[in-house]
Each structure stands twice: as structure tokens, then as C-alpha cells.
Amino acid sequence: MSRSTFTSMILIAIGVVYLEARWTVIEGGWRCQIDVLPVFAAYAALHGRVGVMAGVAALGGGWFDLLSANPLGTSLLSLFLTSYMLHGMHELLLKGQMAAQFFVCVLAGVLNPVIAGLALWVMSADPMLGWGTLWQVLINAICCGLAGPVLFLILNQLDQNLSHTPTAKPWNRPVVEVKRSKHYHQF
Amino acid sequence: MLKQPHIVTLCSVLTAGIVLLSLPLRVNTQIKWVAAGLFLPFIGLAAAADQKLESVQSIVVSKQELLRENQRLRKELENYKIALLQRKTVVSENDLLREEILWKKRQPWNLLPARVQVKEPSNWWSSLYINVGTEDGVVENTPVLSPQGLVGKVDQVERHRSKVRLVGDPHCRVSAMLAQTATRPEAEQAHGTVMTGQDTQLNPRMVSFQPLPLNTRIEPGAEVITSGMGGGFPRGIPLGHVVDSRSSGVGLFAEARVRLTVDLNRLEMVWLILPAEGNGRAPGEDPR
């Protein structure tokens, strides 16, 4: 992943988190505040290195915590651990497949709130935890799963447009290089 | 096998996260303010986008609609003016009676309007940010209202914005009581605390009112108001209405489910009751 793709991804994530905070949907049929930030963590896990994952967790998570009543560091920890767990699969998965993207994003949508809730509970921050949390995690995971392929498509497109891929130099290709044997003169 | 850069990054991020979370809440909040500086361009950009959106909306609204709205508001204003006249006579009568029994006069509320910037993006809390801060005279624990009733209290104040914990959040407990009615004399006004209930998580408008004495008459629909106890909120601000009640705590006390009068998700404007100058007490607070 190039630097420009990373910057664009962070900017999109910041915009998405702001929209989440601006237009709340909890009172609707969902009864849950949707957070698609785990999708960005999943993308970073599948397409980037560990530095990219840390960057997404620090900048995206930091921005999320600033707009939220979360203590600073909650989302950093949860997003980074989520992407780190998913990073283990980045060589096994068919990350171009829509179904794979859906399931990875569902998994990210489950892992992120579970880790965040656990961190808040361990530090006795007294968050709103209960049976309703299960419903909210489920709905959030499904929404992440649905948003995943769309965001992956956008981010892949951005990566293609913004990344520079060097063209192969025909005179330097090892497959066409002719090497003379040291016994050449014997013929 | 983990590579060395992986181990270094993993350890540093985990350490940073754990250190940040284990800091005292006040220190963590201060770091949060410093970190907010990094995102200042985005905060400014978001505010500008909001303003632009509003101006676009104002272009879309037809003149006819605006005229209709204007007419409706004029009528409403006249109604309020008449109600205010009536209230003025009641207030002067009340002041006279207070003087008779040597009670202090009630101070009028010093209200400050504020616009809601963003609402809580996570499911763990019930809070929002407003566009006023220390520069406007806001201090921590300032009560926040809407015309329908109590909204919450200011939890953290920055220079130009403040965080409000809404009623129902685990960090915003409100001393409340059942309102006095013709059928409920003052002696039967049960006192308790409005706090997070079992349903609050999925429906922020449903809160719990407890602990109430077991022999309290709690009819569905009974109005719940702030009691003014503890000094956090002035007495008499509407909170909500009782939905149902049950005995709780192994039959030791009663608990009522209350539906808040304010729709916390559709708030655009709120009002802050600023402290009265001099006594440091919230205006309107019962001086008894």
C-alpha cells in the first residue's frame, strides 16, 4: 500500500467517523450505533504492513475517541488488536473475493467492540454493558460485513489510481538474459 | 514466526494503549484535549461543511413555506407573551409570600443556547458535544435543558466546546421525585435517582427510577421531575413519565421504568443553566 493510498484511507475513515457521530441512528429499528471503522482496520490488515495497521488504529481510533466519551486509547487498542488478529490470514485469504471480504469484515465488526468493551470493563470505566450489547455487536458486524466489499472496492480503486507500479525493463529481464558459458570457446 | 518489526510495533502500540487507559481519567482527558489539536483542521472543516449544508438547505426551502412557518411562530410567540404576563403576576405573588416567611427570592435562570455538534458514535455511552465552552462561561456539571425537559449535565469543558453526559448515561445520575398532583399530596412525593436502566442500552429514552419505598403509589403516566437534592440540578425540571414499576433488590425497594420527555437523538439545540454570579449555585435552585 502506497503512502497516498494510506493518507486517502485515513481521510475517508475520518470522514466516515464524523458522519457516524453527526447522524445517529440508534433510535431507528437498529437500536444500535453503527461503526464501520473496523472495516478500515480489516483493509489495513489484508493489504498493509504492521505500520499501516498501527497508523489506522492511532489516527482513526484517536479521532473516534475524540468524538466519543471513550477514554483516549480505547479504540487504538481495539482496532490494532483486531487488525493484528486478521493480519494472520492475509496470505491465506482470497482477499479479492466479495464473500471473503464480507466474512473478514464481519469478524472485524465482532472483534473490535468486544475488545473495546473488555478494555473499558477491565479499567472500570462503567460503560453500558448488558444483554443488549450482544444485539448491538451482531447488528454492527452485519453492517460492517455489508459495508466491507463496497469500501474495499473504493480503497482498491484508490490504490490502483494512486500507486505507482514500475514498468518492467525489457533489457534487464532475467528470463531473456543470455549468459555465456565459460566453455563457450571450446566449440 | 513473528518478524522483528512486527514485535516492535505490537509491543509499542500495546504499551501506548495500556498506558493511556491506565492513566487517571483527568490526565487522560487532558491528553485528549492535546490530541484534539492534531485534528483541529478536521473539526474546522466539519463545522464549515455543516454551515455550508445549512445554507444549501435554506436555498431549497420555498418562500411560501418560510412565510407559513413565520406566521405559525408569530402566533406561538403571542401565546407565550400572554402566558408570560400571567406568570409574572404569579411570580410577584410568590416573591411576596417568600418575603413574608423570610425565604430568599428565586433567581431567574441564566440560560445560554448551544448547538449540538456531534453525538456519541459508540454504543458504550450516551453523550454529545456542544459548541460552547469556558469562553462562554460554561463550567463542569452545568445542567443542560431543552424545552421538553432535562437533557443532562456538562461533563468536560474545553475552550470552545463541551461534552454533555445525557440522562441515562452511567455517569449522569439525577436526583428525582414524583411530581405533586391533585391526587398526590406533597407527603407522597417519593424521591429516588434516575439512572441507566436495563432498557437504556437499546432505547436511550428508557431509564430507571429507583430506589423508591415499596409502599409508594406509582401509577403509569405519573410525571417525574428533578428534586433539586444534591444541588446538581434545579428542582422541578421535567424528566419523564412512569411506564411501569416493579419491586427490585430482592423486594427491598421499588423501581420504575421512566420514558424521558426529551428525544435525546433528535436534539439540535440545547440550553445551559449557567451558575448565578456570586453564590456559585445554579440559578433557580431552591434556596431552602
XYZ file of C-alpha atoms in Angstrom:
475
model
C 0.000 0.000 0.000
C 1.419 3.366 -1.043
C 1.592 6.435 1.208
C -1.011 8.257 -0.845
C -3.422 5.316 -0.519
C -2.808 5.254 3.219
C -3.450 9.008 3.506
C -6.639 8.709 1.458
C -7.812 5.788 3.573
C -7.246 7.771 6.776
C -9.108 10.781 5.347
C -12.054 8.588 4.326
C -12.065 6.928 7.772
C -12.087 10.338 9.488
C -14.982 11.452 7.281
C -16.935 8.250 7.942
C -16.480 8.523 11.721
C -17.639 12.148 11.608
C -20.770 11.135 9.688
C -21.432 8.385 12.262
C -21.269 10.989 15.026
C -23.306 13.578 13.126
C -26.220 11.369 12.185
C -27.039 8.932 14.925
C -29.291 6.007 14.039
C -29.765 4.447 17.470
C -33.436 5.392 17.756
C -34.247 3.615 14.481
C -35.086 -0.059 14.143
C -31.429 -0.939 14.686
C -31.245 0.159 18.331
C -27.527 0.328 17.720
C -24.954 2.922 16.735
C -23.199 1.657 13.617
C -19.419 1.920 13.467
C -17.649 0.865 10.256
C -14.150 1.775 11.408
C -13.318 -1.977 11.819
C -13.659 -2.298 8.019
C -10.685 0.069 7.610
C -8.762 -1.983 10.170
C -9.596 -5.126 8.149
C -8.433 -3.491 4.907
C -5.190 -2.419 6.562
C -4.717 -5.953 7.891
C -5.183 -7.582 4.476
C -3.390 -5.039 2.290
C -0.873 -3.317 4.509
C 2.003 -3.951 6.836
C 2.011 -3.647 10.592
C 2.873 0.071 10.394
C -0.233 0.736 8.311
C -2.345 -1.140 10.860
C -0.872 0.918 13.687
C -1.471 4.119 11.691
C -5.131 3.305 11.076
C -5.604 2.371 14.741
C -3.858 5.507 16.022
C -5.403 8.066 13.665
C -8.834 6.528 13.019
C -9.194 5.292 16.586
C -7.863 8.537 18.046
C -10.385 10.568 16.075
C -13.180 8.197 17.131
C -12.212 8.546 20.811
C -12.098 12.331 20.498
C -15.697 12.445 19.287
C -16.774 9.843 21.824
C -16.803 9.701 25.632
C -14.297 6.814 25.408
C -11.032 7.313 27.299
C -8.274 8.023 24.783
C -6.577 4.778 23.776
C -9.657 2.516 23.803
C -10.078 2.428 20.027
C -6.311 2.402 19.434
C -6.072 -0.839 21.357
C -9.216 -2.466 19.968
C -8.587 -1.539 16.314
C -4.936 -2.535 16.403
C -5.612 -5.897 18.045
C -8.484 -6.514 15.583
C -6.289 -5.837 12.567
C -3.389 -7.774 14.075
C -5.574 -10.845 14.515
C -6.834 -10.532 10.946
C -3.336 -9.928 9.593
C -2.515 -13.576 10.254
C -4.950 -14.528 7.494
C -3.720 -12.098 4.840
C -1.785 -14.734 2.918
C -4.427 -17.434 3.176
C -7.468 -15.492 2.121
C -8.751 -14.773 -1.340
C -8.982 -11.117 -0.469
C -10.295 -10.171 -3.903
C -13.426 -12.270 -3.373
C -16.510 -10.447 -2.171
C -17.536 -13.308 0.141
C -14.113 -13.343 1.809
C -14.279 -9.575 2.297
C -17.739 -9.915 3.815
C -16.652 -12.521 6.347
C -13.427 -10.728 7.275
C -15.371 -7.503 7.877
C -17.999 -9.360 9.926
C -15.192 -10.772 12.041
C -13.662 -7.301 12.422
C -17.106 -5.931 13.340
C -17.334 -8.503 16.136
C -13.747 -8.308 17.405
C -13.485 -4.518 17.662
C -16.449 -3.850 20.012
C -15.680 -6.969 22.056
C -12.083 -5.851 22.681
C -13.152 -2.239 23.333
C -15.895 -3.343 25.748
C -13.474 -5.654 27.515
C -10.873 -2.877 27.858
C -13.471 -0.465 29.293
C -14.787 -3.123 31.648
C -11.292 -4.037 32.870
C -10.453 -0.400 33.608
C -13.787 0.004 35.481
C -14.990 2.819 33.212
C -18.584 1.632 33.807
C -19.830 1.525 30.200
C -23.362 0.462 29.196
C -22.850 -3.311 29.013
C -25.634 -5.864 29.092
C -27.622 -8.316 27.020
C -28.295 -5.509 24.571
C -24.572 -5.453 23.791
C -24.927 -8.833 22.022
C -27.603 -7.404 19.728
C -25.521 -4.306 19.048
C -22.405 -6.365 18.262
C -24.426 -8.570 15.900
C -26.009 -5.651 14.032
C -22.701 -3.808 13.851
C -20.962 -6.923 12.493
C -23.587 -7.369 9.765
C -23.350 -3.699 8.812
C -19.550 -3.942 8.684
C -19.897 -7.062 6.518
C -22.189 -5.236 4.100
C -20.095 -2.070 4.035
C -16.862 -4.062 3.676
C -16.973 -5.043 -0.026
C -18.057 -1.513 -1.003
C -15.263 0.152 0.970
C -12.756 -2.465 -0.237
C -13.765 -1.686 -3.831
C -13.283 2.055 -3.270
C -9.972 1.602 -1.483
C -8.682 -0.880 -4.093
C -9.606 1.566 -6.836
C -7.814 4.339 -4.965
C -4.783 2.126 -4.525
C -4.715 1.354 -8.247
C -5.046 5.020 -9.190
C -2.656 6.441 -6.634
C 0.073 3.804 -6.512
C 2.962 3.872 -8.891
C 3.754 0.480 -10.376
C 7.160 0.449 -12.123
C 7.117 -0.999 -15.603
C 9.428 -3.923 -16.221
C 12.569 -3.042 -18.195
C 12.848 -5.457 -21.149
C 16.666 -5.253 -21.306
C 17.038 -6.275 -17.729
C 14.673 -9.202 -17.544
C 16.402 -12.273 -16.142
C 14.365 -14.666 -18.356
C 15.817 -13.282 -21.572
C 19.300 -12.667 -20.333
C 21.867 -14.708 -22.204
C 24.753 -15.975 -20.173
C 27.817 -17.271 -21.834
C 29.243 -20.439 -20.520
C 32.919 -20.438 -19.683
C 33.269 -23.434 -22.037
C 31.916 -21.375 -24.967
C 35.235 -21.202 -26.811
C 35.666 -24.935 -26.843
C 33.041 -25.332 -29.622
C 7.190 -16.814 13.391
C 6.803 -13.085 14.188
C 9.221 -10.730 12.430
C 11.161 -8.184 14.444
C 9.327 -5.055 13.137
C 6.043 -6.795 13.987
C 7.145 -7.427 17.558
C 8.408 -3.865 18.000
C 5.184 -2.305 16.628
C 2.948 -4.717 18.527
C 4.750 -4.008 21.795
C 4.810 -0.229 21.303
C 1.105 0.018 20.350
C 0.039 -2.261 23.184
C 2.171 -0.328 25.674
C 0.818 3.018 24.425
C -2.774 1.744 24.662
C -2.372 0.231 28.121
C -0.527 3.297 29.485
C -3.200 5.653 28.106
C -6.021 3.559 29.560
C -4.403 3.150 32.954
C -3.887 6.906 33.406
C -6.272 8.689 35.767
C -9.381 9.907 33.909
C -8.478 13.585 34.387
C -4.998 13.093 32.899
C -6.436 11.033 30.051
C -8.906 13.845 29.318
C -6.101 16.411 29.278
C -4.151 14.286 26.792
C -7.345 14.007 24.782
C -7.535 17.806 24.572
C -3.935 17.960 23.385
C -4.658 15.244 20.815
C -7.712 17.216 19.686
C -5.259 19.864 18.469
C -3.970 17.399 15.870
C -7.459 17.032 14.468
C -8.308 20.750 14.634
C -8.349 21.161 10.826
C -10.906 18.346 10.576
C -13.061 19.866 13.326
C -12.958 23.214 11.489
C -13.656 21.526 8.176
C -16.633 19.675 9.636
C -18.081 22.901 11.095
C -17.639 24.654 7.745
C -19.331 21.752 5.941
C -22.257 21.946 8.366
C -22.644 25.683 7.757
C -22.500 25.146 4.002
C -25.133 22.424 4.252
C -27.396 24.735 6.220
C -27.038 27.489 3.635
C -27.850 24.995 0.864
C -30.925 23.869 2.802
C -32.063 27.479 3.168
C -31.927 27.890 -0.628
C -34.028 24.771 -1.160
C -36.849 25.848 1.230
C -39.567 27.744 -0.633
C -40.571 31.285 0.319
C -44.175 30.187 0.832
C -43.086 27.604 3.361
C -40.996 30.187 5.191
C -43.959 32.574 5.342
C -46.181 29.818 6.762
C -43.534 28.993 9.349
C -43.160 32.671 10.197
C -46.923 33.016 10.734
C -47.010 29.952 12.971
C -44.110 31.246 15.046
C -45.757 34.672 15.439
C -48.903 33.015 16.805
C -46.812 30.884 19.149
C -44.912 33.970 20.337
C -48.143 35.825 21.112
C -49.409 32.845 23.109
C -46.181 32.789 25.085
C -46.346 36.549 25.710
C -49.822 36.165 27.221
C -48.669 33.169 29.311
C -45.683 35.234 30.473
C -47.974 38.046 31.634
C -49.919 35.556 33.722
C -46.670 34.067 35.049
C -45.310 37.464 36.048
C -48.221 38.039 38.422
C -47.744 34.556 39.912
C -44.000 35.187 40.357
C -44.519 38.555 42.094
C -47.124 36.936 44.351
C -44.686 34.110 45.099
C -41.888 36.602 45.868
C -44.146 38.460 48.308
C -45.053 35.244 50.102
C -41.368 34.245 50.254
C -40.547 37.587 51.839
C -43.309 37.011 54.413
C -41.713 33.765 55.587
C -38.160 35.069 55.185
C -37.166 32.869 52.241
C -34.764 34.114 49.578
C -36.150 35.151 46.207
C -35.853 32.641 43.393
C -33.309 33.785 40.826
C -34.252 33.615 37.157
C -32.287 31.098 35.133
C -29.314 32.469 33.259
C -29.725 30.476 30.061
C -27.140 30.022 27.330
C -28.180 28.475 23.995
C -25.871 25.919 22.400
C -25.857 23.919 19.204
C -25.239 20.173 19.200
C -22.062 19.412 17.229
C -21.738 15.635 17.327
C -23.389 12.765 19.160
C -21.812 9.678 20.678
C -20.566 7.387 17.885
C -20.155 4.329 20.142
C -22.660 2.174 21.995
C -20.953 2.454 25.388
C -22.114 5.926 26.378
C -24.859 8.450 25.936
C -23.224 11.812 25.334
C -22.841 14.664 22.891
C -20.664 17.682 22.185
C -21.973 21.266 22.112
C -20.393 24.376 20.626
C -19.895 26.402 23.839
C -17.059 26.185 26.332
C -15.116 28.022 29.013
C -15.045 31.177 26.874
C -18.847 31.321 27.167
C -18.818 30.825 30.929
C -19.594 27.110 30.946
C -18.293 25.119 33.906
C -18.396 21.413 34.741
C -21.724 19.988 35.967
C -23.772 22.784 34.368
C -27.331 21.476 33.834
C -28.413 21.173 30.193
C -32.057 21.533 29.164
C -34.327 21.515 26.167
C -37.855 22.997 26.103
C -39.186 19.459 26.779
C -37.117 18.789 29.899
C -33.727 17.849 31.293
C -31.090 16.710 28.806
C -28.066 16.068 31.053
C -25.056 17.815 32.520
C -21.766 19.188 31.250
C -19.031 16.669 31.928
C -15.936 18.208 30.374
C -15.345 21.754 29.215
C -12.891 22.888 26.586
C -12.380 26.423 25.290
C -14.981 26.342 22.561
C -16.837 23.087 23.125
C -18.141 20.936 25.963
C -19.083 17.319 26.419
C -22.558 16.666 27.794
C -23.441 13.416 29.548
C -27.089 12.707 28.798
C -29.664 11.471 31.288
C -29.375 7.686 31.233
C -25.590 7.623 30.837
C -23.868 5.666 33.641
C -22.020 8.882 34.611
C -25.131 11.075 34.844
C -27.412 10.267 37.764
C -30.211 12.681 38.579
C -31.995 13.130 41.916
C -35.678 12.943 41.045
C -39.143 12.673 42.541
C -42.708 12.075 41.512
C -44.394 15.382 40.708
C -47.049 16.757 43.048
C -50.550 16.434 41.634
C -54.107 16.890 42.883
C -54.227 13.186 43.782
C -50.668 13.041 45.093
C -50.017 15.295 48.098
C -46.520 16.548 48.880
C -46.072 13.895 51.565
C -46.327 11.147 48.908
C -43.670 12.594 46.596
C -41.291 9.636 46.506
C -37.645 10.563 45.993
C -35.089 8.479 44.137
C -32.451 8.581 41.419
C -32.909 8.447 37.673
C -30.134 6.288 36.226
C -29.238 3.783 33.497
C -31.818 1.014 33.299
C -31.870 -2.411 31.707
C -33.536 -0.995 28.567
C -31.428 2.157 28.277
C -28.829 0.434 26.124
C -31.268 -0.344 23.327
C -33.583 2.607 23.931
C -31.849 5.703 25.365
C -35.216 7.220 26.294
C -35.981 4.465 28.837
C -34.317 4.995 32.210
C -34.716 3.552 35.680
C -36.105 5.476 38.683
C -35.001 3.881 41.961
C -34.826 3.153 44.861
C -38.396 4.013 45.824
C -40.175 2.956 49.025
C -42.196 -0.223 48.455
C -45.440 1.373 49.611
C -45.237 4.219 47.043
C -48.189 4.591 44.688
C -46.565 4.630 41.236
C -49.214 4.887 38.548
C -48.153 4.573 34.893
C -48.072 8.054 33.386
C -47.044 9.781 36.630
C -44.679 12.680 35.969
C -41.103 12.505 37.232
C -39.231 15.770 37.871
C -35.859 16.759 39.299
C -35.905 17.029 43.086
C -33.068 19.550 43.424
C -31.421 17.369 46.055
C -27.643 17.243 45.961
C -27.518 20.609 44.231
C -26.715 19.263 40.779
C -29.942 20.260 39.074
C -32.588 22.861 39.956
C -35.844 21.480 41.339
C -38.853 20.959 39.123
C -37.377 20.254 35.670
C -39.466 17.610 33.858
C -37.655 14.319 33.296
C -40.262 11.904 32.009
C -43.274 9.746 32.735
C -43.538 6.411 34.515
C -44.132 3.465 32.161
C -44.418 0.700 34.780
C -42.973 -0.334 38.129
C -41.880 -3.454 39.975
C -40.226 -4.424 43.226
C -36.480 -4.766 42.999
C -33.402 -5.590 45.071
C -34.904 -8.836 46.476
C -38.081 -6.979 47.395
C -36.299 -4.235 49.330
C -37.391 -1.313 47.168
C -39.484 -0.430 44.144
C -38.152 0.538 40.734
C -39.988 2.372 37.968
C -39.216 2.481 34.270
C -39.399 6.071 33.059
C -39.701 7.292 29.473
C -37.829 10.574 29.093
C -39.764 13.534 27.696
C -36.767 14.662 25.644
C -35.919 12.747 22.484
C -32.173 12.643 23.015
C -31.425 11.538 19.451
C -33.124 14.440 17.747
C -31.528 17.240 19.719
C -30.186 20.107 17.634
C -30.281 22.954 20.183
C -29.935 22.815 23.967
C -29.897 25.384 26.782
C -27.403 25.567 29.625
C -28.290 26.981 33.040
C -25.197 28.989 33.866
C -24.283 29.439 37.532
C -25.500 32.599 39.207
C -22.755 35.147 39.733
C -21.533 35.303 43.300
C -23.045 32.296 45.044
C -21.804 29.584 42.691
C -25.205 27.900 42.893
C -27.293 27.032 39.875
C -29.958 29.708 39.319
C -33.447 28.596 40.141
C -32.096 26.233 42.741
C -34.303 26.149 45.769
C -32.535 28.210 48.424
C -34.348 26.423 51.254
